[in-house]
Short mmCIF file of C-alpha atoms in Angstrom, two decimals:
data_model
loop_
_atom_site.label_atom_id
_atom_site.label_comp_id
_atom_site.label_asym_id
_atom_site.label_seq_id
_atom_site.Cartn_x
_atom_site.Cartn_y
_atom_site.Cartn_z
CA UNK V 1 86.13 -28.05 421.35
CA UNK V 2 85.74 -27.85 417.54
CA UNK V 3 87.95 -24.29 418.04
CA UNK V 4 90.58 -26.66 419.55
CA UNK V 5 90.64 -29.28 417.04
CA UNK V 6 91.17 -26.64 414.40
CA UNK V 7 93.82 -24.83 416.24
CA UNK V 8 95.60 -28.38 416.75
CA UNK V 9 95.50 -29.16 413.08
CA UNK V 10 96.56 -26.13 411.96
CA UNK V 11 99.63 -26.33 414.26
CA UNK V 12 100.70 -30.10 412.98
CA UNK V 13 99.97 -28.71 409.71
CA UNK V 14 102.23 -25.53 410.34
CA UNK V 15 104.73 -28.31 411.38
CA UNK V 16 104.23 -30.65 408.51
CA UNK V 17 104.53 -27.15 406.17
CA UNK V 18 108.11 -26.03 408.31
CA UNK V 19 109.57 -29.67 407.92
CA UNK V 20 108.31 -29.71 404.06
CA UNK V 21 110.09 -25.97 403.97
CA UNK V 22 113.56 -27.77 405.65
CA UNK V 23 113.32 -30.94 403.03
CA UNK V 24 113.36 -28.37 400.23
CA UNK V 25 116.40 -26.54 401.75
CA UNK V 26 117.84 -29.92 401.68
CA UNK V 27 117.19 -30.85 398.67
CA UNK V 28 118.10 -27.87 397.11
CA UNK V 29 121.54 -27.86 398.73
CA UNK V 30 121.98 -31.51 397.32
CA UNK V 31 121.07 -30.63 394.43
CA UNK V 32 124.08 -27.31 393.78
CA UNK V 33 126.38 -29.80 395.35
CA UNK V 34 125.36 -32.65 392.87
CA UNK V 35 125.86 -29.92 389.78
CA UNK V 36 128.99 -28.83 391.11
CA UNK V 37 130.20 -32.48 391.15
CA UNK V 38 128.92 -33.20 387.84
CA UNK V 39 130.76 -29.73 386.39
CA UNK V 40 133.56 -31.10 387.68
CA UNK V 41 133.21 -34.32 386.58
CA UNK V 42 132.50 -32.88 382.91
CA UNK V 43 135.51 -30.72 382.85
CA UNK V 44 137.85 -33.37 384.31
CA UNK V 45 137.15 -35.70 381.45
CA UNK V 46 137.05 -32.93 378.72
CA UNK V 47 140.33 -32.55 380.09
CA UNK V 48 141.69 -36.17 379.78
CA UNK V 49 140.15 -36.52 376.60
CA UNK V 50 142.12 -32.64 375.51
CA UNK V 51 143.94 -31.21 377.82
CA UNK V 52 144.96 -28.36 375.27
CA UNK V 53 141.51 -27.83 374.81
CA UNK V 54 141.40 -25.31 378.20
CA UNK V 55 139.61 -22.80 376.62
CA UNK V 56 135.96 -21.85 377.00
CA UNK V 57 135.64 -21.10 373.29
CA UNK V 58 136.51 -24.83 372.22
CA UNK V 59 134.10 -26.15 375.18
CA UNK V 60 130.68 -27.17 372.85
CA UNK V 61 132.69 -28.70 370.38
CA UNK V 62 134.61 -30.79 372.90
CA UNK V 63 131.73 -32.06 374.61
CA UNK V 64 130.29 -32.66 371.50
CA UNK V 65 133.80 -35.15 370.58
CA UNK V 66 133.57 -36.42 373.75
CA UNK V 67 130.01 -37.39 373.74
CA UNK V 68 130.51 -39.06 370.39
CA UNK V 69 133.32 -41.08 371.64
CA UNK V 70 131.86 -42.04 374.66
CA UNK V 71 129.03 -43.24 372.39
CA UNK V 72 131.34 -44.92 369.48
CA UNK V 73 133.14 -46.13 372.70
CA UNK V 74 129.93 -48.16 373.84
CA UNK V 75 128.74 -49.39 370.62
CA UNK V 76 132.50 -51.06 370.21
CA UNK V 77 132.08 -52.62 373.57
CA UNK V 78 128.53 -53.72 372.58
CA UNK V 79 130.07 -55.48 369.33
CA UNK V 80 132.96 -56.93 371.24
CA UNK V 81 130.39 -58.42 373.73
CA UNK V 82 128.48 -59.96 370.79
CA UNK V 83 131.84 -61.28 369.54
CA UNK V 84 132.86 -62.61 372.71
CA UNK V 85 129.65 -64.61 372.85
CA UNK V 86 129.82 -65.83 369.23
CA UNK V 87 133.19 -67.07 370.47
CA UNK V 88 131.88 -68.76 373.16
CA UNK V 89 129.55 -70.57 371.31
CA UNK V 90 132.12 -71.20 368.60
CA UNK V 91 134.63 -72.44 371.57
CA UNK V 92 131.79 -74.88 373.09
CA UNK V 93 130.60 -76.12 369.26
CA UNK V 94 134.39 -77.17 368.79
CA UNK V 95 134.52 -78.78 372.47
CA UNK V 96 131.86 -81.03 372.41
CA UNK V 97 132.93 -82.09 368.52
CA UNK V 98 135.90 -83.01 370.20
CA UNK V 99 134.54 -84.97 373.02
CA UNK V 100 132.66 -87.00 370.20
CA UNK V 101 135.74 -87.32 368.37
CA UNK V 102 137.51 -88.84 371.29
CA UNK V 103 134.66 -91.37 371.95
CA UNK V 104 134.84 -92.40 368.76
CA UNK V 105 138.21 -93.01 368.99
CA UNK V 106 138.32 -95.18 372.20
CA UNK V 107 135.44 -96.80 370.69
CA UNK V 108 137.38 -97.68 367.50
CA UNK V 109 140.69 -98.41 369.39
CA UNK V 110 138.13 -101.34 371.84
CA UNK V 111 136.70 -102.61 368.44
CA UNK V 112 140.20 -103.07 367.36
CA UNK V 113 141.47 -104.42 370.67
CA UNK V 114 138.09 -107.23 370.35
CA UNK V 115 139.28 -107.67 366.76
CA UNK V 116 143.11 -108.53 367.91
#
């Protein structure tokens, strides 16, 4: 019986080992696919960002542009965004100043209406 139970887990574990061996095969074939997309990706927006820069020779150098755009392009958003919300806050100071302003007025324009 013990013969049995050893001969049963060494089949599930010959299963669990041929399943492992198919999720690598898997994984691995998502994994060129995901490399090929990403070459292509690269190339497509080296070649937006050049597209007289075809060559392989000028390829380090253009990544190199194109990563330090990308990344001049991100800190400029980042400083916009801060603008934007120094705006905002500018915008919703001036609002509620006005408000105030125009309860002051219709309180000054009663007082002068009692007054009358």
């Amino acid at each position: 019986q013990v013969e049995k139970e050893l001969q049963e887990t060494c089949a599930r574990q010959v299963l669990q080992l041929q399943e492992m061996g198919r999720r690598e095969r898997l994984l691995q074939a998502d994994l060129g696919r995901t490399k090929e997309q990403l070459e292509s990706f690269k190339s497509q927006v080296l070649q937006a960002c050049s597209p007289e820069a075809a060559g392989a020779s000028g390829m380090a150098v253009m990544e190199q542009e194109v990563i330090e755009k990308v990344r001049q392009t991100y800190e400029e958003s980042q400083l916009s965004q801060e603008r934007e919300k120094c705006l905002q806050e500018e915008l919703s100071s001036q609002l509620k100043k006005e408000k105030e302003v125009s309860e002051n007025i219709e309180r000054f324009k009663k007082s002068l209406c009692e007054l009358q």
